[in-house]
Coordinates of C-alpha atoms in Angstrom, one line a residue:
Chain A
M1296 CA -45.7 68.4 103.1
G1297 CA -45.3 70.4 106.3
D1298 CA -49.1 70.6 106.5
E1299 CA -49.3 66.8 106.2
R1300 CA -47.0 66.2 109.2
S1301 CA -47.8 68.9 111.7
I1302 CA -50.6 69.3 114.2
S1303 CA -51.9 72.8 113.4
R1304 CA -53.8 74.9 116.0
R1305 CA -56.7 75.1 113.5
R1306 CA -57.1 71.3 113.3
A1307 CA -56.6 70.9 117.1
I1308 CA -59.4 73.4 117.7
A1309 CA -61.6 71.7 115.1
G1310 CA -61.0 68.3 116.7
G1311 CA -61.8 69.7 120.1
V1312 CA -65.0 71.3 118.9
G1313 CA -66.0 68.0 117.3
V1314 CA -65.5 66.1 120.5
V1315 CA -67.5 68.6 122.5
A1316 CA -70.2 68.7 119.9
L1317 CA -70.5 64.9 120.0
G1318 CA -70.6 64.8 123.8
G1319 CA -73.1 67.7 123.9
S1320 CA -75.4 66.1 121.3
V1321 CA -75.4 62.8 123.1
A1322 CA -76.1 64.4 126.4
Y1323 CA -79.0 66.4 124.9
L1324 CA -80.5 63.3 123.3
A1325 CA -80.1 61.2 126.5
T1326 CA -81.8 63.7 128.7
R1327 CA -84.4 65.4 126.5
S1328 CA -87.8 65.2 128.0
D1329 CA -90.6 63.0 126.7
S1330 CA -93.1 64.5 124.4
D1331 CA -95.9 63.4 126.7
A1332 CA -99.2 62.8 124.9
G1333 CA -101.2 62.4 128.1
V1334 CA -102.5 59.4 129.9
Y1335 CA -104.5 57.0 127.8
V1336 CA -107.6 55.6 129.5
P1337 CA -109.6 53.5 127.0
E1338 CA -113.2 54.3 126.6
R1339 CA -114.0 50.6 126.9
S1340 CA -112.3 47.7 128.6
H1341 CA -113.4 44.1 129.1
T1342 CA -112.4 40.6 130.3
S1343 CA -112.3 37.4 128.4
Q1344 CA -111.7 33.7 129.2
E1345 CA -110.8 32.7 125.6
T1346 CA -107.5 31.8 124.0
T1347 CA -107.2 33.8 120.7
G1348 CA -106.5 32.3 117.3
F1349 CA -102.9 33.4 117.7
G1350 CA -102.6 31.4 120.9
V1351 CA -102.7 34.2 123.5
E1352 CA -104.5 33.4 126.7
L1353 CA -106.8 36.3 127.7
A1354 CA -108.0 35.2 131.1
G1355 CA -107.0 37.7 133.7
R1356 CA -105.3 40.1 131.2
P1357 CA -106.4 43.7 130.8
I1358 CA -108.1 44.1 127.5
A1359 CA -109.1 47.5 126.0
G1360 CA -111.5 48.2 123.1
D1361 CA -114.4 46.5 121.4
P1362 CA -114.6 42.7 122.1
D1363 CA -115.5 42.3 118.4
A1364 CA -112.7 44.4 117.0
P1365 CA -111.2 42.8 113.8
V1366 CA -107.6 43.3 114.9
D1367 CA -105.9 42.3 118.1
L1368 CA -102.8 44.2 119.3
Y1369 CA -100.9 42.1 121.8
Y1370 CA -98.6 44.4 123.8
W1371 CA -95.8 42.7 125.8
T1372 CA -94.4 45.0 128.4
D1373 CA -92.2 45.3 131.4
Y1374 CA -92.8 48.1 134.0
L1375 CA -89.0 48.5 134.5
C1376 CA -88.4 49.0 130.7
P1377 CA -87.7 52.7 129.7
F1378 CA -88.5 51.9 126.1
C1379 CA -92.0 50.7 127.2
A1380 CA -92.5 53.9 129.1
Q1381 CA -91.6 55.9 126.0
F1382 CA -94.2 53.9 124.0
D1383 CA -96.8 54.3 126.7
Q1384 CA -96.4 58.0 127.1
E1385 CA -95.7 59.1 123.5
T1386 CA -97.4 56.6 121.2
L1387 CA -100.1 54.6 123.1
P1388 CA -102.5 57.6 123.4
A1389 CA -102.6 58.1 119.7
V1390 CA -102.9 54.4 118.9
G1391 CA -105.7 54.1 121.5
R1392 CA -107.7 57.1 120.5
N1393 CA -107.4 56.5 116.7
H1394 CA -107.6 52.7 116.6
V1395 CA -108.8 51.2 119.9
D1396 CA -111.6 53.6 120.8
T1397 CA -112.8 53.5 117.2
G1398 CA -113.5 49.8 117.4
E1399 CA -110.8 48.8 115.0
V1400 CA -108.3 47.3 117.4
R1401 CA -108.5 45.4 120.7
L1402 CA -105.5 46.0 122.9
V1403 CA -104.3 43.2 125.2
A1404 CA -101.7 44.1 127.8
L1405 CA -99.3 41.2 128.5
S1406 CA -96.4 40.9 130.9
Y1407 CA -92.9 40.1 129.6
P1408 CA -90.6 40.5 132.7
N1409 CA -87.0 40.7 131.5
I1410 CA -85.3 43.9 132.7
G1411 CA -84.6 43.7 136.4
E1412 CA -85.2 41.9 139.7
Y1413 CA -88.5 43.7 140.3
S1414 CA -89.9 43.0 136.8
M1415 CA -91.7 39.9 137.9
P1416 CA -93.2 41.4 141.1
A1417 CA -94.3 44.4 139.1
A1418 CA -96.0 42.1 136.6
V1419 CA -97.8 40.4 139.5
W1420 CA -98.9 43.8 140.9
S1421 CA -100.4 44.6 137.5
R1422 CA -102.4 41.4 137.3
C1423 CA -103.7 41.8 140.8
V1424 CA -104.7 45.4 140.2
W1425 CA -106.6 44.3 137.1
S1426 CA -108.3 41.4 139.0
Q1427 CA -109.7 43.8 141.6
V1428 CA -110.9 46.6 139.2
A1429 CA -111.8 44.8 136.0
A1430 CA -115.5 44.2 136.8
D1431 CA -116.5 47.6 138.2
D1432 CA -113.9 50.2 137.3
P1433 CA -111.5 49.0 134.6
A1434 CA -110.3 52.6 133.9
A1435 CA -108.6 52.5 137.3
F1436 CA -106.2 49.8 136.0
W1437 CA -105.1 52.0 133.1
R1438 CA -104.6 55.0 135.5
W1439 CA -102.5 52.7 137.7
H1440 CA -100.6 51.4 134.6
A1441 CA -99.8 55.0 133.4
S1442 CA -98.7 56.0 137.0
V1443 CA -96.2 53.2 137.2
F1444 CA -94.5 54.3 133.9
E1445 CA -94.6 57.9 135.1
A1446 CA -92.7 56.8 138.2
Q1447 CA -89.7 55.7 136.2
P1448 CA -86.8 57.9 137.0
E1449 CA -84.3 59.3 134.5
S1450 CA -82.0 56.3 134.8
G1451 CA -81.7 52.9 136.6
T1452 CA -84.1 50.3 137.9
D1453 CA -83.6 50.9 141.7
W1454 CA -86.8 52.8 141.9
A1455 CA -88.9 49.7 141.6
D1456 CA -89.7 48.2 145.0
E1457 CA -92.5 47.3 147.3
E1458 CA -92.6 50.8 148.7
T1459 CA -93.0 52.6 145.3
F1460 CA -95.7 50.1 144.0
T1461 CA -97.6 50.3 147.3
R1462 CA -97.6 54.1 147.1
I1463 CA -98.7 54.2 143.5
T1464 CA -101.5 51.7 144.2
E1465 CA -102.6 53.6 147.3
E1466 CA -102.7 56.9 145.3
T1467 CA -104.5 55.5 142.3
E1468 CA -108.2 56.3 142.6
G1469 CA -110.4 53.3 142.5
V1470 CA -107.7 50.7 143.3
P1471 CA -108.2 48.9 146.7
L1472 CA -104.7 48.4 148.1
G1473 CA -105.8 45.8 150.7
A1474 CA -107.5 43.6 148.2
V1475 CA -104.5 43.9 145.8
D1476 CA -102.2 42.9 148.6
D1477 CA -104.4 39.9 149.5
C1478 CA -104.2 38.8 145.8
R1479 CA -100.4 39.2 145.8
T1480 CA -100.1 37.1 149.0
S1481 CA -102.3 34.3 147.8
R1482 CA -101.9 34.2 144.0
T1483 CA -98.3 35.2 143.2
E1484 CA -97.2 31.7 142.2
E1485 CA -100.3 31.0 140.2
I1486 CA -99.9 34.3 138.4
R1487 CA -96.2 33.8 137.7
E1488 CA -96.9 30.4 136.1
S1489 CA -99.8 31.7 134.1
M1490 CA -97.4 34.2 132.4
D1491 CA -95.3 31.5 130.8
P1492 CA -97.6 30.5 127.9
N1493 CA -98.0 34.1 126.6
V1494 CA -94.3 34.8 127.0
A1495 CA -93.7 31.6 125.0
V1496 CA -96.0 33.0 122.3
A1497 CA -93.9 36.2 122.2
Q1498 CA -90.7 34.2 122.0
S1499 CA -92.1 32.0 119.2
S1500 CA -92.9 35.2 117.4
R1501 CA -89.1 36.1 117.7
I1502 CA -89.9 38.9 120.1
R1503 CA -86.7 39.2 122.2
G1504 CA -87.2 42.6 123.9
T1505 CA -89.8 44.9 125.2
P1506 CA -92.0 46.5 124.2
G1507 CA -93.0 43.9 121.7
F1508 CA -96.2 43.8 119.7
V1509 CA -98.1 41.4 117.5
L1510 CA -100.9 42.6 115.3
Y1511 CA -103.4 39.9 114.6
N1512 CA -106.3 39.9 112.1
R1513 CA -108.8 37.7 113.9
E1514 CA -110.8 37.0 110.7
T1515 CA -108.1 36.2 108.3
D1516 CA -105.7 34.7 110.8
T1517 CA -102.8 36.9 109.6
A1518 CA -100.3 38.7 111.8
G1519 CA -97.6 41.3 111.8
K1520 CA -94.9 42.2 114.4
L1521 CA -93.4 45.4 115.7
V1522 CA -90.6 45.5 118.3
G1523 CA -89.6 48.7 120.2
A1524 CA -91.0 52.1 120.6
H1525 CA -91.7 52.9 116.9
P1526 CA -93.3 56.2 116.0
Y1527 CA -97.1 56.3 115.7
E1528 CA -97.0 56.3 111.9
N1529 CA -95.4 52.8 111.9
F1530 CA -98.2 51.5 114.1
A1531 CA -100.9 53.1 111.9
D1532 CA -99.3 51.6 108.8
A1533 CA -98.9 48.2 110.4
I1534 CA -102.6 48.2 111.6
E1535 CA -103.7 49.1 108.1
Q1536 CA -101.6 46.4 106.6
V1537 CA -102.9 43.7 109.0
L1538 CA -106.5 45.0 108.6
N1539 CA -106.3 44.6 104.8
A1540 CA -104.4 41.3 104.9
Chain B
M572 CA -38.6 61.7 121.2
T573 CA -38.5 60.0 124.6
D574 CA -39.1 56.3 124.7
G575 CA -41.8 55.4 127.1
R576 CA -39.9 52.4 128.5
S577 CA -37.0 54.6 129.6
L578 CA -39.4 56.4 131.9
G579 CA -40.6 53.2 133.5
R580 CA -43.8 53.2 131.4
P581 CA -44.8 50.5 128.9
A582 CA -43.7 51.5 125.4
W583 CA -47.2 51.4 124.0
L584 CA -48.3 54.0 126.6
G585 CA -45.5 56.3 125.6
R586 CA -46.6 56.1 122.0
L587 CA -50.3 56.6 122.7
P588 CA -50.3 60.4 122.5
A589 CA -48.9 60.3 119.0
A590 CA -51.4 57.7 118.1
L591 CA -54.4 59.7 119.4
A592 CA -53.1 62.9 117.7
H593 CA -52.8 61.2 114.3
P594 CA -56.2 62.5 113.0
L595 CA -54.9 66.0 113.6
T596 CA -52.0 65.7 111.2
S597 CA -54.1 66.5 108.1
D598 CA -57.5 67.9 107.2
R599 CA -58.5 64.7 105.4
R600 CA -57.6 62.5 108.4
L601 CA -59.7 64.8 110.6
V602 CA -62.6 64.4 108.3
V603 CA -62.2 60.6 108.1
A604 CA -62.0 60.4 111.9
G605 CA -65.1 62.5 112.3
G606 CA -67.1 60.5 109.8
A607 CA -65.9 57.2 111.3
T608 CA -66.8 58.4 114.8
A609 CA -70.3 59.4 113.8
L610 CA -70.8 56.1 111.9
T611 CA -69.5 54.0 114.8
Y612 CA -71.7 55.8 117.3
A613 CA -74.8 55.3 115.2
A614 CA -73.9 51.6 114.6
L615 CA -73.2 50.9 118.3
I616 CA -76.4 52.7 119.5
L617 CA -78.6 51.0 116.9
S618 CA -77.0 47.6 117.8
T619 CA -78.3 48.0 121.4
F620 CA -81.7 46.9 120.1
P621 CA -81.1 45.4 116.7
E622 CA -84.6 44.0 116.1
F623 CA -86.1 47.5 116.5
S624 CA -83.4 49.2 114.4
V625 CA -83.8 46.8 111.5
Q626 CA -87.6 47.2 111.5
L627 CA -87.4 50.9 111.8
L628 CA -84.8 51.4 109.0
A629 CA -86.5 48.8 106.7
R630 CA -89.8 50.7 107.0
N631 CA -88.2 54.1 106.4
P632 CA -84.4 54.7 106.2
G633 CA -85.2 58.4 107.0
D634 CA -86.0 57.3 110.5
L635 CA -82.2 56.9 111.2
L636 CA -82.1 60.0 113.4
Y637 CA -85.2 59.0 115.3
G638 CA -83.6 55.6 116.0
V639 CA -80.3 57.1 117.1
A640 CA -82.1 59.6 119.3
T641 CA -84.5 57.1 120.8
L642 CA -81.9 54.5 121.5
T643 CA -79.5 57.1 123.0
R644 CA -82.1 58.0 125.6
E645 CA -83.0 54.3 126.1
T646 CA -79.3 53.4 126.6
Y647 CA -78.8 56.3 129.1
R648 CA -81.9 55.3 131.0
S649 CA -80.8 51.6 131.1
V650 CA -77.0 51.9 131.9
G651 CA -76.6 55.5 132.9
W652 CA -73.8 58.0 132.1
I653 CA -71.0 55.5 132.5
G654 CA -72.4 53.1 129.9
L655 CA -73.2 55.9 127.4
G656 CA -69.8 57.5 128.0
L657 CA -68.0 54.3 127.2
I658 CA -69.9 54.0 123.9
V659 CA -69.0 57.6 123.0
A660 CA -65.4 57.0 124.0
Y661 CA -65.3 53.9 121.9
A662 CA -66.7 55.8 118.9
L663 CA -64.1 58.5 119.2
L664 CA -61.3 55.9 119.4
A665 CA -62.8 54.1 116.4
G666 CA -62.5 57.3 114.5
V667 CA -58.8 57.5 115.4
A668 CA -58.4 53.8 114.5
A669 CA -59.9 54.5 111.1
T670 CA -57.3 57.1 110.2
H671 CA -54.6 54.6 111.4
A672 CA -56.1 51.9 109.2
V673 CA -56.0 54.2 106.1
T674 CA -52.4 55.2 106.7
L675 CA -51.2 51.7 107.5
S676 CA -53.0 50.1 104.5
R677 CA -51.4 52.7 102.2
R678 CA -48.0 51.8 103.7
A679 CA -48.8 48.1 103.3
R680 CA -49.6 48.6 99.6
R681 CA -46.3 50.4 99.2
R682 CA -44.2 47.9 101.1
N683 CA -45.6 44.5 102.0
A684 CA -48.8 43.0 103.3
S685 CA -47.4 42.2 106.7
T686 CA -47.9 45.8 107.9
L687 CA -51.6 45.4 107.3
L688 CA -51.6 42.4 109.6
G689 CA -50.5 44.7 112.3
V690 CA -53.8 46.6 111.9
L691 CA -56.0 43.5 112.3
P692 CA -55.6 42.9 116.0
G693 CA -56.8 46.5 116.5
F694 CA -59.9 45.9 114.5
L695 CA -60.6 42.6 116.4
A696 CA -60.4 44.6 119.6
A697 CA -62.7 47.1 118.0
G698 CA -65.1 44.3 117.3
C699 CA -64.9 43.1 120.9
A700 CA -65.8 46.5 122.1
G701 CA -68.7 46.5 119.7
C702 CA -69.9 43.3 121.3
G703 CA -69.8 44.9 124.6
A704 CA -71.8 47.9 123.4
G705 CA -74.6 46.0 122.0
V706 CA -74.2 43.0 119.6
L707 CA -75.1 40.7 122.5
G708 CA -78.6 42.1 122.2
A709 CA -78.8 40.5 118.8
L710 CA -78.1 37.1 120.3
G711 CA -80.9 37.2 122.9
F712 CA -82.8 39.5 125.1
V713 CA -82.3 43.2 124.8
G714 CA -81.9 43.0 128.6
A715 CA -79.0 40.6 128.3
M716 CA -76.4 43.3 129.1
A717 CA -78.2 43.9 132.4
T718 CA -77.2 40.4 133.6
L719 CA -73.5 41.1 133.0
P720 CA -71.3 42.7 135.7
F721 CA -72.1 46.5 136.0
D722 CA -74.8 46.1 133.4
G723 CA -72.2 45.2 130.7
N724 CA -70.0 48.2 131.4
L725 CA -67.1 46.0 132.5
L726 CA -67.2 44.3 129.1
R727 CA -67.4 47.6 127.3
L728 CA -64.4 48.8 129.3
V729 CA -62.4 45.7 128.4
G730 CA -63.1 46.3 124.7
L731 CA -62.2 50.0 125.0
S732 CA -58.9 49.1 126.8
L733 CA -58.0 46.7 124.1
L734 CA -58.5 49.4 121.5
V735 CA -56.4 51.9 123.4
F736 CA -53.7 49.3 123.8
F737 CA -53.6 48.5 120.1
L738 CA -53.6 52.2 119.1
G739 CA -50.7 52.8 121.5
R740 CA -48.9 49.8 120.1
T741 CA -49.2 51.3 116.6
G742 CA -48.2 54.8 117.8
D743 CA -47.9 57.3 114.9
P744 CA -48.7 55.0 112.0
R745 CA -46.5 57.1 109.7
T746 CA -43.4 56.0 111.5
C747 CA -41.9 52.6 112.4
A748 CA -41.8 52.2 116.2
I749 CA -38.5 50.9 117.5
D750 CA -38.5 49.4 121.0
R751 CA -35.2 50.6 122.5
A752 CA -35.1 47.8 125.1
E753 CA -35.4 45.1 122.4
S754 CA -33.0 46.8 120.0
S755 CA -30.2 47.4 122.5

């Protein structure tokens, strides 16, 4: 009974070790470095003016892959979202090389600003960069896109501002900063309004966070959804399911 | 034992050390506290992005550790050390609260059900802290917490404080607390 009522040194040490182990594990998981799979630059990119069978407007949006690919992968993202950075750096390269570059999937990058104050301006930057490079050097957009996610710090959203995005744009080969700035000055409102329909498509698909994905079989009009930075295997399985649907 | 009120402190604060030390009073309570802490941490972290967690675990329950690891990093990168620290602190207190619940429910079975009612407010407070840590995400945007004061850390702190208060109010659950000021 004495054992039941007393606080023994052994249990106090065990409790202390447990608390330290929990704190240490959480700190390790929180700060472990990304398993960076490299920057993904699609072999082919293109533009389109169509609205897909799923209701996504493609005009002005970056599209990677074969225009006739049987499956569309709609990728809603926010440049301030750490989870999107994880997907971009760890999973997108494998999805791109194994499914987009092979002609199986067409990847459409869509904005879903929802994290911080600079989410919307960042989305406008993205559309303006694409508008300037889509015709002649679309790969420059994907380099810019990857550089923005690489610029995310360990924590917080304070990093995202005019200065940072100007620097990234200036440093990305093939992206004309002056023309991008002109686009931002003259087209910001128009671009903001044009985002609404595709965000509404995401919301009607019950996507409430970023990154959000819809896989859409363009021939059979069937779709599947993934939300969050799933491991590559889940994307591969989902693509196969939608492809065979 | 000195009554907290006689030192000018609230009685619940005086009883808090005994409440927090309760898991150390038996091996089984220590194991229960450890298990409850781990489960609570996993539940709170997974609830920061419920849509992702449900999809991940529905596809492969073996991805539980991937989900916890990924969302731990996501939570740190979104709300920093303070937000993550509050979730860890809440999980630890929930572990303590679990041992209280077991002890009090045994007492309630031996005596009367009213003792069990004393546990309920603590669990309601626990639920409140759970909301602060992530359940809001299930109700709307995953970024919903970012719109709250201090990225939701204030709400987390309120939930945590309520849990501390109810643990202190219970004190050592093996004994009946007597408030000296009220009894005199």
